[in-house]
PDB file of C-alpha atoms in Angstrom:
ATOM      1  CA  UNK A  28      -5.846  25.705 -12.529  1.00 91.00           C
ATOM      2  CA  UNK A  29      -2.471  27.657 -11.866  1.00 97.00           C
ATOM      3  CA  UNK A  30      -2.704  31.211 -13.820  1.00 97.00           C
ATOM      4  CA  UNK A  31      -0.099  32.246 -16.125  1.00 98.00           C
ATOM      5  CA  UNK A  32       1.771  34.474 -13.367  1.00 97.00           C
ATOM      6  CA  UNK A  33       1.565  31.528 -11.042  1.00 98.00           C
ATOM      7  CA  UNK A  34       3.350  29.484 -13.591  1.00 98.00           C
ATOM      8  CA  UNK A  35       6.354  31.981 -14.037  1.00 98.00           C
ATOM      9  CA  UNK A  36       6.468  32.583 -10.468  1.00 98.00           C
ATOM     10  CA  UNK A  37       6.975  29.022 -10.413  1.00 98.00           C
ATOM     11  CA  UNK A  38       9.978  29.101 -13.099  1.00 98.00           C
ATOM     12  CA  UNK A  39      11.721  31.935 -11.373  1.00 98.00           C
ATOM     13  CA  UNK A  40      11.430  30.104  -8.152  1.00 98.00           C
ATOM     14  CA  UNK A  41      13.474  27.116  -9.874  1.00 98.00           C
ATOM     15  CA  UNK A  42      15.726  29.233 -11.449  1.00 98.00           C
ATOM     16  CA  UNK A  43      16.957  31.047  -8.213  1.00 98.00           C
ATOM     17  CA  UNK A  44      17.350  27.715  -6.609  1.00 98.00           C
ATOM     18  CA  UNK A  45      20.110  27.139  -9.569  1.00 97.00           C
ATOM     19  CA  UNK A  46      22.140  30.434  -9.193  1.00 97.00           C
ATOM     20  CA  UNK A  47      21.720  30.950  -5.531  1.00 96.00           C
ATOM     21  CA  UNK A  48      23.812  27.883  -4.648  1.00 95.00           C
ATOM     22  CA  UNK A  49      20.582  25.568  -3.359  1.00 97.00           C
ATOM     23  CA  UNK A  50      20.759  23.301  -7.394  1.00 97.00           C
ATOM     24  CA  UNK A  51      20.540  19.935  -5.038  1.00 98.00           C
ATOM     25  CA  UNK A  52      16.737  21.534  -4.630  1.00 98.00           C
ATOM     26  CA  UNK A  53      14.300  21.742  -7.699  1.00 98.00           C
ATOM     27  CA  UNK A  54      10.802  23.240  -9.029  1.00 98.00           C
ATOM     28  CA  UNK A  55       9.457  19.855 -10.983  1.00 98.00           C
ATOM     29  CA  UNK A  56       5.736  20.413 -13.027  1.00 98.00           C
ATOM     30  CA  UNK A  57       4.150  16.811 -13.118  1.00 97.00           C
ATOM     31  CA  UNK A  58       1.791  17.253 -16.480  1.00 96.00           C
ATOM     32  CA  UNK A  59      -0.171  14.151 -15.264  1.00 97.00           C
ATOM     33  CA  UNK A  60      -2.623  15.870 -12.954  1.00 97.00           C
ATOM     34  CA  UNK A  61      -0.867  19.290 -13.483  1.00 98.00           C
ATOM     35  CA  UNK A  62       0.508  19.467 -10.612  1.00 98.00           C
ATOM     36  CA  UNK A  63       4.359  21.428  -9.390  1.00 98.00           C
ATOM     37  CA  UNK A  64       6.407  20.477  -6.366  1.00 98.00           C
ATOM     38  CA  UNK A  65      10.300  20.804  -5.359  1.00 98.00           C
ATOM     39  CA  UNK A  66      12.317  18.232  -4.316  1.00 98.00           C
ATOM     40  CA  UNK A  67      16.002  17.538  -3.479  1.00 98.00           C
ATOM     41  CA  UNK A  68      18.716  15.557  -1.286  1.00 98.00           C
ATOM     42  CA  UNK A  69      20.076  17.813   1.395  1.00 98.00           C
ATOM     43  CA  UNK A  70      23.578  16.894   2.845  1.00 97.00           C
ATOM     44  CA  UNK A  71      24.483  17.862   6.684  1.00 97.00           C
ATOM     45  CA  UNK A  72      27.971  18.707   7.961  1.00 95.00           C
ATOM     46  CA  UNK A  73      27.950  15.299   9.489  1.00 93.00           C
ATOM     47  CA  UNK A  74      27.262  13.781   6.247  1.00 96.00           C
ATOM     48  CA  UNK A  75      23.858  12.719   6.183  1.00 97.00           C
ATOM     49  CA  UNK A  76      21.588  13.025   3.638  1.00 98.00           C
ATOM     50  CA  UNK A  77      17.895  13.898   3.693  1.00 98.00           C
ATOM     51  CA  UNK A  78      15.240  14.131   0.937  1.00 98.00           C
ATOM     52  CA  UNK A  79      12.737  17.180   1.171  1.00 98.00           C
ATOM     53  CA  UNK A  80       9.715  17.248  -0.665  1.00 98.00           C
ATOM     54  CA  UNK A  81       7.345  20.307  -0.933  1.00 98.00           C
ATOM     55  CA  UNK A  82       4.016  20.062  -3.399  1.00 98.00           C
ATOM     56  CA  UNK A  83       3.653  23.321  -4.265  1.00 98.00           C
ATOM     57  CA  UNK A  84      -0.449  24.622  -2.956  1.00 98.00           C
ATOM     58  CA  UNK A  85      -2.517  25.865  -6.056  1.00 97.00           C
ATOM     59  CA  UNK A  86      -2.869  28.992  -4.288  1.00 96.00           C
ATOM     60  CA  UNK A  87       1.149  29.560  -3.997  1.00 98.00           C
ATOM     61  CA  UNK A  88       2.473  32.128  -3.568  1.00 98.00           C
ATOM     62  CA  UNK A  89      -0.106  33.777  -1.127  1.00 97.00           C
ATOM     63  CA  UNK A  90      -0.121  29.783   0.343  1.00 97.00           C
ATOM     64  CA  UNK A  91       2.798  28.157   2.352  1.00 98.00           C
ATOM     65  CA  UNK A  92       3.905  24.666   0.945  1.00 98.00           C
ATOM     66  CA  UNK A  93       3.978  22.056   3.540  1.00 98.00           C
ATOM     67  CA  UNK A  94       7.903  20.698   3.220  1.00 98.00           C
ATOM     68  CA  UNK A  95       8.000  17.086   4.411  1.00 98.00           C
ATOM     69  CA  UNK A  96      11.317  15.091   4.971  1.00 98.00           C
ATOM     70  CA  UNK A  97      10.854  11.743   3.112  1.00 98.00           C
ATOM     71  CA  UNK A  98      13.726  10.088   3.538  1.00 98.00           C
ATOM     72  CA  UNK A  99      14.735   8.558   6.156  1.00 98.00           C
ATOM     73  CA  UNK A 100      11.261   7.594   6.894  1.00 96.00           C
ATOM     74  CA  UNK A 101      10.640   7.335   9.901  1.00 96.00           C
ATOM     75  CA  UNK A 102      12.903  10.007  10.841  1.00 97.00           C
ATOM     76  CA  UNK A 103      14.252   8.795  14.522  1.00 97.00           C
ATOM     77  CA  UNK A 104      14.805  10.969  17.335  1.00 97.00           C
ATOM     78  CA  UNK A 105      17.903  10.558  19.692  1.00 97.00           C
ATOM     79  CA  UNK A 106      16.155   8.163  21.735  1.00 97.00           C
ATOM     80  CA  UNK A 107      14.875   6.052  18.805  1.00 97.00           C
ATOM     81  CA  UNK A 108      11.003   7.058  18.902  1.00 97.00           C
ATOM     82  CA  UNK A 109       9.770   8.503  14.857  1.00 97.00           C
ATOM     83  CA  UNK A 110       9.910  12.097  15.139  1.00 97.00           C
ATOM     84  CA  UNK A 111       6.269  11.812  13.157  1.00 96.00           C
ATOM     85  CA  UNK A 112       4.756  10.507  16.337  1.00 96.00           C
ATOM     86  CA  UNK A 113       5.259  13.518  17.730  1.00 95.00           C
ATOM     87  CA  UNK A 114       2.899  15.314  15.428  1.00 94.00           C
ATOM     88  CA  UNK A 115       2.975  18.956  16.288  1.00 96.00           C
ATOM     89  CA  UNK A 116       5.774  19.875  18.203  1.00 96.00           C
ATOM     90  CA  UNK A 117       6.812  23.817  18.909  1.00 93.00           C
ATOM     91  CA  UNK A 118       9.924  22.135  20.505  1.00 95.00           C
ATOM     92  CA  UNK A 119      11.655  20.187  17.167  1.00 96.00           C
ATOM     93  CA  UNK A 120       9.867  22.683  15.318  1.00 95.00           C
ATOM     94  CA  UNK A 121       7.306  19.853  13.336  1.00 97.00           C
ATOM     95  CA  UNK A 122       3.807  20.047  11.848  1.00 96.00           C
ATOM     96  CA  UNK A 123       1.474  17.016  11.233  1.00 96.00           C
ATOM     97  CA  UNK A 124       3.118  14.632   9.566  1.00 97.00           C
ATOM     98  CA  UNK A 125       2.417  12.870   6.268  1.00 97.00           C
ATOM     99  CA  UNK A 126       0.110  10.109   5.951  1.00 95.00           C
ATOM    100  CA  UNK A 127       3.630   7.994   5.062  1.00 96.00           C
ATOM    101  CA  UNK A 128       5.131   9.468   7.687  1.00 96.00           C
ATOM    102  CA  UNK A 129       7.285  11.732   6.602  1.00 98.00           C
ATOM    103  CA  UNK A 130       8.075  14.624   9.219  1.00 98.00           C
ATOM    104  CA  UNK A 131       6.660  18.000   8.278  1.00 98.00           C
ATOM    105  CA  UNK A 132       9.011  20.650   9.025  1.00 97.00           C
ATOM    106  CA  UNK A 133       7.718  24.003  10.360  1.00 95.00           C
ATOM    107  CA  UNK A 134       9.596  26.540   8.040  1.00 94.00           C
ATOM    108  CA  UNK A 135       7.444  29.659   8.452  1.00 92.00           C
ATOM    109  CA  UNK A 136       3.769  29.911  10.745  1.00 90.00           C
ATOM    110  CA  UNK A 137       1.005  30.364   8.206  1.00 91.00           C
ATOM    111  CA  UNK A 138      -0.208  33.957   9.602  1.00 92.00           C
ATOM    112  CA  UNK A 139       3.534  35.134   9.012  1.00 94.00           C
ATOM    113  CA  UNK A 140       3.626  33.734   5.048  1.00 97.00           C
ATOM    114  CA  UNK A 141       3.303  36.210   2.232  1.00 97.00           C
ATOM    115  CA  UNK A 142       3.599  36.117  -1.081  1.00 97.00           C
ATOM    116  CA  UNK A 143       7.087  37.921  -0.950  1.00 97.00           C
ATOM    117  CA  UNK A 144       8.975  34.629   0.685  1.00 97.00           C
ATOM    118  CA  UNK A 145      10.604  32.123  -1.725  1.00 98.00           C
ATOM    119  CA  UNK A 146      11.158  29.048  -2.229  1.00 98.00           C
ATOM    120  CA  UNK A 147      14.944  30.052  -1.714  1.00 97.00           C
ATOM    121  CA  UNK A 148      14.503  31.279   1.629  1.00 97.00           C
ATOM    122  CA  UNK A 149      12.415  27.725   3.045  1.00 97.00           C
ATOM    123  CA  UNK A 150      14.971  25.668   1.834  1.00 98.00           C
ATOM    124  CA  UNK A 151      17.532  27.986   3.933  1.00 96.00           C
ATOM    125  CA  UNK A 152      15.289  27.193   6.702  1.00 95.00           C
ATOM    126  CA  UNK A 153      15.228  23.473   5.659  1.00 97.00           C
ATOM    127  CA  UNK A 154      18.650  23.385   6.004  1.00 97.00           C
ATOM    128  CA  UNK A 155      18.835  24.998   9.512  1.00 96.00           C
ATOM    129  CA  UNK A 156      16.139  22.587  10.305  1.00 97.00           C
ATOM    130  CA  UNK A 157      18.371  19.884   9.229  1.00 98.00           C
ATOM    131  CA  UNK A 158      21.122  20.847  11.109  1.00 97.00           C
ATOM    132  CA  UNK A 159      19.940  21.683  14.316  1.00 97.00           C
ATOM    133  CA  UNK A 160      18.212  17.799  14.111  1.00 98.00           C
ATOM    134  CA  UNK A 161      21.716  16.672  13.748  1.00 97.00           C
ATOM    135  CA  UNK A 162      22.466  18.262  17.137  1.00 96.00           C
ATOM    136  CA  UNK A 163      19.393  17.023  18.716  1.00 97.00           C
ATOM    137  CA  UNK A 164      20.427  13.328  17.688  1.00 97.00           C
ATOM    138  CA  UNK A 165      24.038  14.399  19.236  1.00 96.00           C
ATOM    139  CA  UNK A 166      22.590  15.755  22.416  1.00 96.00           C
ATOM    140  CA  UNK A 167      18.740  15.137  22.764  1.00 96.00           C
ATOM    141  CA  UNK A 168      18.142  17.897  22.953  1.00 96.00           C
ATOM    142  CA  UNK A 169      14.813  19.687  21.483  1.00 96.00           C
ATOM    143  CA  UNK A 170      15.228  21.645  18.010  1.00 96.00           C
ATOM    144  CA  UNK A 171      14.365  24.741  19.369  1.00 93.00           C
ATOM    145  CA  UNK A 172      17.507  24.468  21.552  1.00 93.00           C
ATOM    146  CA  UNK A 173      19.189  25.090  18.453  1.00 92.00           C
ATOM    147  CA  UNK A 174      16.958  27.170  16.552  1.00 87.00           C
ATOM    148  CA  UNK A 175      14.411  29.886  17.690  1.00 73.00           C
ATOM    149  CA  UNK A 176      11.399  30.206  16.651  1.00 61.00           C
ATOM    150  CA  UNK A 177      11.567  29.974  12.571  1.00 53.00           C
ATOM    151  CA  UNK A 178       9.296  33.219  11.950  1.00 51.00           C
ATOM    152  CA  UNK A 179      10.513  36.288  10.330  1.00 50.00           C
ATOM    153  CA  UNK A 180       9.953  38.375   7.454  1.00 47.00           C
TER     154      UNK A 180
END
């Protein structure tokens, strides 16, 4: 059951998303089973576009939301393997991936999530993410040759 403060944490979340220049991204409430998560089609530089998807944990914000890429799916590395099979990778920067398959992107280490980081600030990192996987398919090489470790404050 998501509390009252939950729920307009929730709302602000979306509406930042809208003024901050990230409105491709939303906070959607499915009524069905109750549930929130935010979604969106993120363009590259090189034109590409990629769906995220991030269901929102009951216990959010003191919980990091997994944030998945679902389309493409599979998501292909440079040399044509799915990035999924990789599982978890420190080097492209990946968690376990979705029972679909969709690659689980490591925006922020659980022991290094609070309650102060938005929703905002992982799609910023979503869209680093995104970017340096455009260079790996240009180069083949790893994520984190592009991007350190994605901790921080």
């Amino acid at each position: 059951m998501w509390t009252l403060a939950q729920r307009e944490r929730l709302a602000l979340e979306h509406r930042m998303l809208q003024s901050q220049g990230m409105s491709q991204f939303s906070v959607f409430h499915d009524s069905r089973d109750d549930s929130y998560y935010l979604s969106g089609t993120a363009q590259t530089n090189a034109g590409r576009s990629y769906d995220l998807f991030a269901p929102i944990p009951l216990g959010f914000p003191d919980h990091r939301p997994a944030l998945y890429v679902t389309n493409p799916n599979p998501l292909r590395m440079a040399d044509g393997r799915a990035l999924s099979d990789l599982g978890i990778s420190h080097g492209m920067h990946t968690l376990s991936p979705a029972a679909s398959g969709a690659v689980q992107i490591c925006h922020w280490r659980d022991a290094q999530w609070h309650a102060a980081i938005t929703l905002h600030r992982v799609m910023l990192k979503a869209l680093l993410w995104l970017e340096a996987y455009e260079q790996h398919l240009a180069t083949g090489r790893s994520i984190d040759a592009f991007v350190r470790t994605m901790g921080g404050t």
